Coordinates of N, CA and C in Angstrom, one line a residue:
X630 N -12.5 -6.4 7.3 CA -11.4 -5.9 6.6 C -10.9 -4.7 7.3
X631 N -9.9 -4.1 6.6 CA -8.8 -3.2 7.2 C -9.1 -1.9 6.3
X632 N -9.2 -0.7 6.8 CA -9.5 0.5 6.2 C -8.4 1.7 6.7
X633 N -7.6 2.1 5.9 CA -6.9 3.4 6.2 C -6.1 3.3 7.6
X634 N -5.6 4.5 8.1 CA -4.9 4.7 9.3 C -3.5 4.2 9.2
X635 N -3.1 3.2 8.5 CA -1.8 2.5 8.4 C -1.5 2.3 6.8
X636 N -0.2 2.3 6.5 CA 0.2 2.0 5.2 C 0.1 0.4 4.9
X637 N 0.2 0.0 3.6 CA 0.1 -1.3 3.2 C 0.7 -2.4 4.1
X638 N 2.0 -2.2 4.5 CA 2.6 -3.3 5.2 C 1.9 -3.5 6.5
X639 N 1.5 -2.5 7.3 CA 0.9 -2.8 8.8 C -0.6 -3.4 8.4
X640 N -1.3 -2.9 7.3 CA -2.6 -3.5 7.0 C -2.5 -4.8 6.6
X641 N -1.5 -5.3 5.9 CA -1.3 -6.7 5.5 C -1.0 -7.5 6.6
X642 N -0.2 -7.0 7.6 CA 0.1 -7.7 9.0 C -1.3 -8.0 9.7
X643 N -2.1 -6.9 9.7 CA -3.5 -7.1 10.5 C -4.4 -8.1 9.7
X644 N -4.3 -8.0 8.4 CA -5.1 -9.0 7.6 C -4.7 -10.4 7.9
X645 N -3.3 -10.5 7.9 CA -2.8 -11.9 8.3 C -3.2 -12.5 9.6
X646 N -3.3 -11.6 10.5 CA -3.8 -12.0 12.0 C -5.4 -12.3 11.8
X647 N -6.1 -11.5 11.1 CA -7.5 -11.7 11.0 C -7.8 -13.1 10.2
X648 N -7.1 -13.3 9.3 CA -7.1 -14.6 8.6 C -6.8 -15.9 9.3
X649 N -5.8 -15.7 10.3 CA -5.5 -16.8 11.2 C -6.8 -16.9 12.1
X650 N -7.2 -15.8 12.7 CA -8.4 -16.0 13.7 C -9.6 -16.5 13.0
X651 N -9.9 -16.0 11.8 CA -11.0 -16.6 11.0 C -11.0 -18.2 10.8
X652 N -9.7 -18.5 10.4 CA -9.4 -19.9 10.1 C -9.7 -20.8 11.4
X653 N -9.0 -20.3 12.6 CA -9.2 -20.8 13.7 C -10.8 -21.1 14.2
X654 N -11.5 -20.1 13.8 CA -13.0 -20.1 14.2 C -13.7 -21.0 13.1
X655 N -13.0 -21.6 12.2 CA -13.7 -22.3 11.1 C -14.5 -21.3 10.3
X656 N -14.1 -20.2 10.1 CA -14.7 -19.1 9.2 C -13.7 -18.6 8.0
X657 N -12.9 -19.6 7.6 CA -11.8 -19.2 6.5 C -12.3 -18.7 5.3
X658 N -13.7 -19.1 5.1 CA -14.4 -18.8 3.8 C -14.8 -17.3 3.6
X659 N -14.8 -16.4 4.6 CA -15.2 -15.2 4.6 C -14.3 -14.3 3.8
X660 N -14.8 -13.5 3.0 CA -14.0 -12.6 2.1 C -13.4 -11.4 3.0
X661 N -12.2 -11.0 2.6 CA -11.6 -9.9 3.4 C -11.4 -8.7 2.4
X662 N -11.3 -7.6 3.0 CA -11.3 -6.3 2.3 C -10.0 -5.5 2.8
X663 N -9.2 -4.7 2.1 CA -8.2 -3.9 2.7 C -8.1 -2.6 1.8
X664 N -7.9 -1.6 2.5 CA -7.7 -0.3 1.7 C -6.7 0.6 2.6
X665 N -5.5 0.4 2.4 CA -4.5 1.2 3.3 C -4.3 2.5 2.9
X666 N -3.7 3.3 3.9 CA -3.2 4.6 3.6 C -2.2 4.6 2.7
X667 N -2.1 5.5 1.7 CA -1.3 5.5 0.5 C 0.3 5.9 0.7
X668 N 0.6 5.7 2.0 CA 1.9 6.1 2.5 C 2.6 5.1 3.3
X669 N 3.9 5.1 3.4 CA 4.6 4.2 4.3 C 4.4 4.8 5.8
X670 N 4.1 4.0 6.7 CA 3.8 4.3 8.0 C 4.5 3.3 9.0
X671 N 5.7 2.9 8.9 CA 6.1 1.8 9.8 C 6.2 2.4 11.3
X672 N 6.3 3.7 11.3 CA 6.6 4.3 12.6 C 5.2 5.2 13.1
X673 N 4.2 4.6 12.8 CA 3.0 5.4 13.1 C 2.3 5.3 14.4
X674 N 2.9 4.4 15.2 CA 2.4 4.3 16.4 C 1.0 3.5 16.5
X675 N 0.4 3.5 17.7 CA -0.8 2.6 17.7 C -2.1 3.3 17.2
X676 N -2.0 4.5 16.9 CA -3.2 5.2 16.3 C -3.2 5.5 14.9
X677 N -2.0 5.1 14.2 CA -1.9 5.4 12.9 C -1.3 6.7 12.5
X678 N -1.6 7.2 11.2 CA -0.8 8.4 10.6 C -1.2 9.5 11.3
X679 N -2.2 9.6 12.1 CA -2.6 10.9 12.8 C -1.4 11.4 13.7
X680 N -0.7 10.3 14.4 CA 0.3 10.7 15.3 C 1.7 11.0 14.7
X681 N 1.8 10.9 13.5 CA 3.2 11.1 12.7 C 3.3 12.5 12.8
X682 N 4.6 13.1 13.1 CA 4.9 14.4 13.3 C 4.7 15.1 11.8
X683 N 4.8 14.4 10.7 CA 4.8 14.9 9.5 C 3.4 14.9 8.8
X684 N 2.5 14.5 9.6 CA 1.0 14.5 9.1 C 0.3 15.7 9.6
X685 N -0.5 16.3 8.9 CA -1.0 15.9 7.4 C -0.2 16.7 6.3
X686 N 0.6 17.7 6.6 CA 1.1 18.6 5.6 C 2.3 18.1 4.9
X687 N 3.2 17.2 5.5 CA 4.3 17.0 5.0 C 4.8 15.4 4.9
X688 N 3.7 14.7 4.5 CA 3.7 13.3 4.4 C 4.2 12.7 2.9
X689 N 4.3 13.8 2.0 CA 4.5 13.6 0.6 C 5.7 12.5 0.4
X690 N 6.7 12.6 1.3 CA 7.8 11.8 1.1 C 7.6 10.4 1.4
X691 N 6.6 10.2 2.1 CA 6.3 8.8 2.5 C 5.4 8.1 1.3
X692 N 5.0 8.7 0.3 CA 4.0 8.2 -0.7 C 4.5 6.8 -1.2
X693 N 3.6 5.9 -1.3 CA 4.1 4.7 -1.9 C 4.1 4.8 -3.3
X694 N 5.0 4.0 -3.9 CA 5.2 3.9 -5.4 C 4.3 3.0 -6.1
X695 N 4.3 2.9 -7.4 CA 3.5 2.0 -8.1 C 3.9 0.7 -8.0
X696 N 5.2 0.5 -7.8 CA 5.8 -0.9 -7.5 C 5.3 -1.3 -6.1
X697 N 5.3 -0.3 -5.0 CA 4.9 -0.8 -3.8 C 3.4 -1.2 -3.8
X698 N 2.7 -0.5 -4.7 CA 1.1 -0.9 -4.8 C 1.0 -2.2 -5.5
X699 N 1.9 -2.5 -6.4 CA 1.7 -3.7 -7.2 C 2.1 -4.9 -6.3
X700 N 3.2 -4.7 -5.4 CA 3.4 -5.8 -4.5 C 2.4 -5.8 -3.4
X701 N 1.9 -4.8 -3.0 CA 0.8 -4.8 -1.9 C -0.3 -5.8 -2.4
X702 N -0.7 -5.5 -3.7 CA -1.9 -6.1 -4.3 C -1.7 -7.6 -4.3
X703 N -0.6 -8.0 -4.7 CA -0.3 -9.5 -4.9 C -0.4 -10.1 -3.4
X704 N 0.4 -9.4 -2.5 CA 0.4 -10.0 -1.2 C -0.9 -10.0 -0.6
X705 N -1.8 -9.1 -0.8 CA -3.0 -8.9 -0.3 C -3.9 -10.2 -0.8
X706 N -3.8 -10.4 -2.2 CA -4.5 -11.5 -2.7 C -4.0 -12.8 -2.2
X707 N -2.8 -13.0 -2.1 CA -2.3 -14.3 -1.7 C -2.7 -14.6 -0.3
X708 N -3.0 -13.5 0.5 CA -3.6 -13.6 2.0 C -5.1 -14.0 1.9
X709 N -5.7 -13.9 0.8 CA -7.1 -14.2 0.7 C -8.1 -13.0 0.7
X710 N -7.5 -11.9 0.5 CA -8.2 -10.6 0.2 C -8.8 -10.6 -1.1
X711 N -10.1 -10.3 -1.3 CA -10.8 -10.2 -2.6 C -11.1 -8.8 -2.9
X712 N -11.2 -8.0 -1.9 CA -11.6 -6.6 -2.2 C -10.3 -5.8 -2.0
X713 N -9.5 -5.4 -2.9 CA -8.2 -4.8 -2.7 C -8.3 -3.3 -3.3
X714 N -8.2 -2.4 -2.4 CA -8.1 -1.1 -2.9 C -7.2 -0.2 -2.1
X715 N -7.5 1.0 -2.1 CA -6.6 2.1 -1.4 C -7.5 3.1 -0.7
X716 N -6.9 3.9 0.2 CA -7.8 4.9 0.9 C -6.9 6.2 0.6
X717 N -6.9 7.2 1.6 CA -6.2 8.4 1.4 C -4.8 8.2 0.8
X718 N -4.4 9.0 -0.1 CA -3.2 8.9 -0.7 C -3.0 8.1 -2.0
X719 N -4.0 7.2 -2.2 CA -3.9 6.4 -3.3 C -4.4 7.2 -4.7
X720 N -3.8 7.1 -5.7 CA -3.9 8.0 -6.9 C -4.2 7.0 -8.0
X721 N -4.6 7.6 -9.1 CA -4.9 6.7 -10.2 C -3.8 5.8 -10.6
X722 N -2.6 6.3 -10.5 CA -1.4 5.3 -10.9 C -1.3 4.2 -9.8
X723 N -1.8 4.5 -8.7 CA -1.7 3.3 -7.9 C -2.8 2.3 -8.1
X724 N -4.0 2.7 -8.3 CA -5.1 1.9 -8.7 C -4.8 1.2 -10.1
X725 N -4.2 1.7 -11.0 CA -3.6 0.9 -12.3 C -2.7 -0.1 -11.9
X726 N -1.9 0.2 -11.0 CA -0.9 -0.9 -10.5 C -1.6 -2.0 -9.8
X727 N -2.5 -1.7 -9.1 CA -3.4 -2.8 -8.5 C -4.0 -3.6 -9.5
X728 N -4.7 -3.0 -10.4 CA -5.4 -3.6 -11.5 C -4.5 -4.6 -12.2
X729 N -3.3 -4.0 -12.7 CA -2.4 -4.8 -13.6 C -1.9 -6.0 -12.8
X730 N -1.6 -5.7 -11.4 CA -1.0 -6.8 -10.6 C -2.0 -8.0 -10.5
X731 N -3.3 -7.7 -10.6 CA -4.3 -8.8 -10.6 C -4.7 -9.5 -11.9
X732 N -3.9 -9.0 -13.0 CA -4.3 -9.6 -14.3 C -4.4 -11.2 -14.2
X733 N -3.2 -11.7 -13.7 CA -3.1 -13.1 -13.7 C -4.1 -13.9 -13.0
X734 N -4.6 -13.3 -11.8 CA -5.6 -13.8 -11.0 C -7.0 -13.7 -11.6
X735 N -7.2 -12.8 -12.5 CA -8.3 -12.6 -13.2 C -8.4 -13.3 -14.7
X736 N -7.5 -14.3 -14.8 CA -7.7 -15.0 -16.1 C -7.0 -14.2 -17.2
X737 N -6.1 -13.3 -16.9 CA -5.6 -12.6 -17.9 C -6.2 -11.2 -18.4
X738 N -7.5 -11.0 -17.9 CA -8.2 -9.9 -18.3 C -7.5 -8.6 -18.0
X739 N -7.4 -7.7 -18.9 CA -6.9 -6.4 -18.7 C -7.8 -5.3 -18.6
X740 N -7.4 -4.2 -17.8 CA -8.2 -3.1 -17.8 C -8.1 -2.3 -18.9
X741 N -9.2 -1.5 -19.3 CA -9.1 -0.8 -20.6 C -7.8 0.1 -20.6
X742 N -7.3 0.8 -19.5 CA -6.2 1.6 -19.7 C -5.0 0.8 -20.1
X743 N -4.9 -0.4 -19.6 CA -3.7 -1.2 -20.0 C -3.8 -1.7 -21.4
X744 N -4.9 -2.0 -21.9 CA -5.2 -2.3 -23.3 C -4.9 -1.1 -24.2
X745 N -5.0 0.1 -23.8 CA -4.9 1.3 -24.6 C -3.3 1.7 -24.5
X746 N -2.7 1.6 -23.3 CA -1.3 2.3 -23.2 C -0.3 1.2 -22.9
X747 N -0.7 0.0 -22.7 CA 0.3 -1.1 -22.2 C 0.6 -1.1 -20.8
X748 N 1.2 -2.1 -20.4 CA 1.4 -2.1 -18.8 C 2.5 -1.2 -18.3
X749 N 2.3 -0.5 -17.3 CA 3.4 0.5 -16.8 C 4.7 -0.1 -16.4
X750 N 4.5 -1.4 -15.8 CA 5.6 -2.1 -15.2 C 6.6 -2.5 -16.4
X751 N 6.0 -2.6 -17.6 CA 6.9 -3.1 -18.7 C 7.4 -1.8 -19.4
X752 N 8.6 -1.5 -19.4 CA 9.1 -0.4 -20.1 C 8.8 -0.4 -21.6
X753 N 8.9 0.8 -22.2 CA 8.8 0.8 -23.7 C 10.1 0.5 -24.2
X754 N 10.2 -0.3 -25.4 CA 11.4 -0.7 -26.0 C 12.3 0.4 -26.3
X755 N 13.6 0.4 -25.9 CA 14.6 1.4 -26.3 C 14.8 2.4 -25.1
X756 N 14.0 2.4 -24.1 CA 14.1 3.4 -22.9 C 15.5 3.2 -22.3
X757 N 15.8 1.9 -22.1 CA 17.1 1.5 -21.5 C 17.7 0.2 -22.2
X758 N 18.4 0.6 -23.4 CA 18.7 -0.5 -24.2 C 19.7 -1.4 -23.3
X759 N 19.7 -2.6 -23.4 CA 20.5 -3.5 -22.6 C 20.4 -3.5 -21.1
X760 N 19.6 -2.7 -20.5 CA 19.4 -2.6 -19.1 C 18.6 -3.5 -18.4
X761 N 18.9 -3.9 -17.1 CA 17.9 -4.6 -16.2 C 16.5 -3.8 -16.1
X762 N 16.6 -2.5 -16.3 CA 15.4 -1.7 -16.1 C 14.3 -2.2 -17.1
X763 N 14.7 -2.8 -18.1 CA 13.7 -3.4 -19.0 C 12.9 -4.5 -18.7
X764 N 13.1 -5.0 -17.5 CA 12.4 -6.3 -17.0 C 11.7 -5.9 -15.7
X765 N 10.5 -6.4 -15.5 CA 9.6 -6.1 -14.3 C 10.3 -6.6 -13.2
X766 N 11.0 -7.6 -13.2 CA 11.7 -8.1 -11.9 C 12.7 -7.1 -11.3
X767 N 13.3 -6.2 -12.3 CA 14.2 -5.2 -11.7 C 13.4 -4.3 -10.8
X768 N 12.1 -3.9 -11.2 CA 11.3 -2.9 -10.4 C 10.8 -3.6 -9.2
X769 N 10.5 -4.8 -9.3 CA 9.9 -5.5 -8.2 C 10.8 -5.9 -7.1
X770 N 12.1 -5.7 -7.2 CA 13.1 -5.8 -6.2 C 13.5 -4.4 -5.5
X771 N 12.8 -3.3 -6.0 CA 13.2 -2.0 -5.5 C 12.7 -1.9 -4.1
X772 N 13.3 -1.2 -3.2 CA 12.9 -0.9 -1.8 C 12.6 0.7 -2.0
X773 N 11.5 1.1 -1.1 CA 11.2 2.5 -1.2 C 12.3 3.3 -0.6
X774 N 12.3 4.6 -1.2 CA 13.3 5.5 -0.8 C 12.6 6.9 -0.8
X775 N 12.9 7.8 0.0 CA 12.4 9.2 -0.1 C 13.0 9.9 -1.1
X776 N 14.2 9.8 -1.5 CA 14.9 10.6 -2.5 C 15.4 12.0 -2.0
X777 N 15.4 11.9 -0.6 CA 15.9 13.1 0.2 C 17.1 12.7 1.0
X778 N 18.1 13.3 0.9 CA 19.4 13.0 1.7 C 19.1 13.4 3.1
X779 N 19.4 12.7 4.2 CA 19.2 13.0 5.5 C 17.8 13.0 5.9
X780 N 17.1 12.2 5.2 CA 15.6 12.0 5.4 C 15.3 11.5 6.8
X781 N 14.3 11.9 7.4 CA 13.9 11.3 8.8 C 12.5 10.4 8.4
X782 N 12.7 9.5 7.3 CA 11.5 8.9 6.8 C 11.0 7.9 7.9
X783 N 12.0 7.5 8.7 CA 11.7 6.5 9.8 C 11.6 7.3 11.1
X784 N 11.0 8.4 11.2 CA 10.8 9.2 12.3 C 10.0 8.5 13.6
X785 N 10.0 9.1 14.5 CA 9.2 8.6 15.7 C 7.9 9.3 15.7
X786 N 6.7 8.7 16.1 CA 5.5 9.4 16.2 C 5.6 10.5 17.3
X787 N 4.7 11.8 17.1 CA 4.8 12.8 18.0 C 4.0 12.3 19.4
X788 N 4.8 12.3 20.4 CA 4.3 11.9 21.7 C 3.0 12.7 22.1
X789 N 3.1 14.0 21.8 CA 2.0 14.8 22.2 C 0.7 14.4 21.5
X790 N 0.8 14.2 20.3 CA -0.3 13.8 19.5 C -0.9 12.4 20.1
X791 N 0.1 11.5 20.2 CA -0.2 10.2 20.6 C -0.9 10.1 21.9
X792 N -0.5 11.0 22.8 CA -1.1 11.1 24.2 C -2.5 11.5 24.0
X793 N -2.6 12.7 23.2 CA -3.9 13.2 23.0 C -4.9 12.3 22.6
X794 N -4.6 11.4 21.5 CA -5.6 10.4 21.0 C -5.8 9.2 22.1
X795 N -4.8 9.0 22.8 CA -4.9 7.9 23.6 C -5.9 8.3 24.6
X796 N -5.8 9.5 25.3 CA -6.6 10.1 26.2 C -8.1 10.0 25.7
X797 N -8.2 10.5 24.5 CA -9.5 10.6 23.8 C -10.3 9.3 23.7
X798 N -9.5 8.2 23.5 CA -10.2 6.9 23.3 C -10.4 6.2 24.6
X799 N -10.0 6.8 25.7 CA -10.3 6.2 27.1 C -11.8 6.3 27.3
X800 N -12.3 5.2 28.0 CA -13.8 5.4 28.2 C -14.0 6.5 29.4
X801 N -15.1 7.2 29.2 CA -15.4 8.4 30.1 C -15.9 7.7 31.4
X802 N -15.5 8.2 32.5 CA -16.0 7.8 33.8 C -17.2 8.5 34.1

């Protein structure tokens, strides 16, 4: 499986490559696990979030949403992953989104929190009368945003940190 270092998108890319290799080796029956970093990291470089200039104290604007967590869970399941979770940055709201995304795959069984409070993805009647926001499809089409004007959400990794980790991972002579 894949654990941390990268956000959901990169972890799912890696899982897809693993699945392809396992299938080619006639090992497609092996269960896979994935637990990504709870932040968007498309610019993380080869060593993951450690190389980001805004890590560790300013990654908040990269946090995945519940919608992102929901999409990630469905994509992971469709890739054959059966242990779907999250690592650093995943919060209770994200785990709830994962759980609710998997309801159809679990024969409709609901988590206790969903039974008690209802699905988070389905808005309460009257919140947005006559609005598309009353439908899950509206939310599942949303793309992540930082909410900050002039954001550097797609920044480059810090070359100094990248070089440090790259040197550190070289075999000792």
